[in-house]
Amino acid sequence: MVTFNHTIADANGLHARNAMHLVKGARALGCQVYVDCKGRRADACQVMELMGSGWWRAR
């Protein structure tokens, strides 16, 4: 398994446009990609999972 760590510096967290870019890139890989934050996990191929609950906010 390959892991990558990145910190979102924007105080407002992950914006919808950037989330969609992440989703398109994850789908293009043809494998499972997940985003972990604060002990929760979201499927990076599903924009609604990334944006749904607000857990991704940097605050």
PDB file of C-alpha atoms in Angstrom:
ATOM      1  CA  MET A   1       0.000   0.000   0.000  1.00  0.00           C
ATOM      2  CA  VAL A   2       1.241   3.488  -0.868  1.00  0.00           C
ATOM      3  CA  THR A   3       0.484   6.349   1.510  1.00  0.00           C
ATOM      4  CA  PHE A   4       0.777  10.089   1.019  1.00  0.00           C
ATOM      5  CA  ASN A   5       0.301  12.839   3.585  1.00  0.00           C
ATOM      6  CA  HIS A   6      -0.856  16.331   2.691  1.00  0.00           C
ATOM      7  CA  THR A   7      -2.096  19.183   4.858  1.00  0.00           C
ATOM      8  CA  ILE A   8      -4.788  21.503   3.539  1.00  0.00           C
ATOM      9  CA  ALA A   9      -3.559  24.924   4.584  1.00  0.00           C
ATOM     10  CA  ASP A  10      -6.743  26.849   3.746  1.00  0.00           C
ATOM     11  CA  ALA A  11      -8.717  27.533   6.936  1.00  0.00           C
ATOM     12  CA  ASN A  12     -11.939  26.769   5.038  1.00  0.00           C
ATOM     13  CA  GLY A  13     -10.752  23.266   4.192  1.00  0.00           C
ATOM     14  CA  LEU A  14     -11.335  21.462   0.914  1.00  0.00           C
ATOM     15  CA  HIS A  15     -13.406  23.416  -1.595  1.00  0.00           C
ATOM     16  CA  ALA A  16     -15.844  21.699  -3.984  1.00  0.00           C
ATOM     17  CA  ARG A  17     -13.841  22.479  -7.126  1.00  0.00           C
ATOM     18  CA  ASN A  18     -10.658  21.034  -5.647  1.00  0.00           C
ATOM     19  CA  ALA A  19     -12.565  18.032  -4.316  1.00  0.00           C
ATOM     20  CA  MET A  20     -13.809  17.344  -7.844  1.00  0.00           C
ATOM     21  CA  HIS A  21     -10.230  17.475  -9.179  1.00  0.00           C
ATOM     22  CA  LEU A  22      -9.266  14.945  -6.495  1.00  0.00           C
ATOM     23  CA  VAL A  23     -12.178  12.687  -7.473  1.00  0.00           C
ATOM     24  CA  LYS A  24     -11.296  12.804 -11.186  1.00  0.00           C
ATOM     25  CA  GLY A  25      -7.669  11.965 -10.438  1.00  0.00           C
ATOM     26  CA  ALA A  26      -8.618   9.131  -8.095  1.00  0.00           C
ATOM     27  CA  ARG A  27     -11.007   7.642 -10.642  1.00  0.00           C
ATOM     28  CA  ALA A  28      -8.347   7.849 -13.364  1.00  0.00           C
ATOM     29  CA  LEU A  29      -6.001   5.685 -11.272  1.00  0.00           C
ATOM     30  CA  GLY A  30      -8.367   2.734 -11.497  1.00  0.00           C
ATOM     31  CA  CYS A  31      -7.720   1.654  -7.923  1.00  0.00           C
ATOM     32  CA  GLN A  32      -9.095   2.337  -4.448  1.00  0.00           C
ATOM     33  CA  VAL A  33      -8.137   5.751  -3.063  1.00  0.00           C
ATOM     34  CA  TYR A  34      -9.183   6.954   0.380  1.00  0.00           C
ATOM     35  CA  VAL A  35      -8.830  10.175   2.318  1.00  0.00           C
ATOM     36  CA  ASP A  36      -8.383   9.878   6.082  1.00  0.00           C
ATOM     37  CA  CYS A  37      -8.976  12.806   8.405  1.00  0.00           C
ATOM     38  CA  LYS A  38      -9.540  12.949  12.148  1.00  0.00           C
ATOM     39  CA  GLY A  39     -10.063   9.190  12.358  1.00  0.00           C
ATOM     40  CA  ARG A  40     -12.642   9.053   9.559  1.00  0.00           C
ATOM     41  CA  ARG A  41     -12.263   7.747   6.020  1.00  0.00           C
ATOM     42  CA  ALA A  42     -13.869   8.782   2.729  1.00  0.00           C
ATOM     43  CA  ASP A  43     -13.708   7.186  -0.710  1.00  0.00           C
ATOM     44  CA  ALA A  44     -11.807   9.684  -2.880  1.00  0.00           C
ATOM     45  CA  CYS A  45     -13.758   8.501  -5.937  1.00  0.00           C
ATOM     46  CA  GLN A  46     -17.030   9.815  -4.431  1.00  0.00           C
ATOM     47  CA  VAL A  47     -17.345  13.598  -4.211  1.00  0.00           C
ATOM     48  CA  MET A  48     -20.347  13.367  -1.879  1.00  0.00           C
ATOM     49  CA  GLU A  49     -18.287  11.379   0.619  1.00  0.00           C
ATOM     50  CA  LEU A  50     -15.535  13.996   0.502  1.00  0.00           C
ATOM     51  CA  MET A  51     -17.885  16.948   0.882  1.00  0.00           C
ATOM     52  CA  GLY A  52     -20.778  15.355   2.767  1.00  0.00           C
ATOM     53  CA  SER A  53     -20.214  15.813   6.461  1.00  0.00           C
ATOM     54  CA  GLY A  54     -17.719  18.644   6.752  1.00  0.00           C
ATOM     55  CA  TRP A  55     -15.148  16.506   8.606  1.00  0.00           C
ATOM     56  CA  TRP A  56     -12.521  17.608   6.086  1.00  0.00           C
ATOM     57  CA  ARG A  57     -12.472  21.202   7.349  1.00  0.00           C
ATOM     58  CA  ALA A  58      -9.106  22.346   8.656  1.00  0.00           C
ATOM     59  CA  ARG A  59     -10.687  24.136  11.646  1.00  0.00           C
TER      60      ARG A  59
END
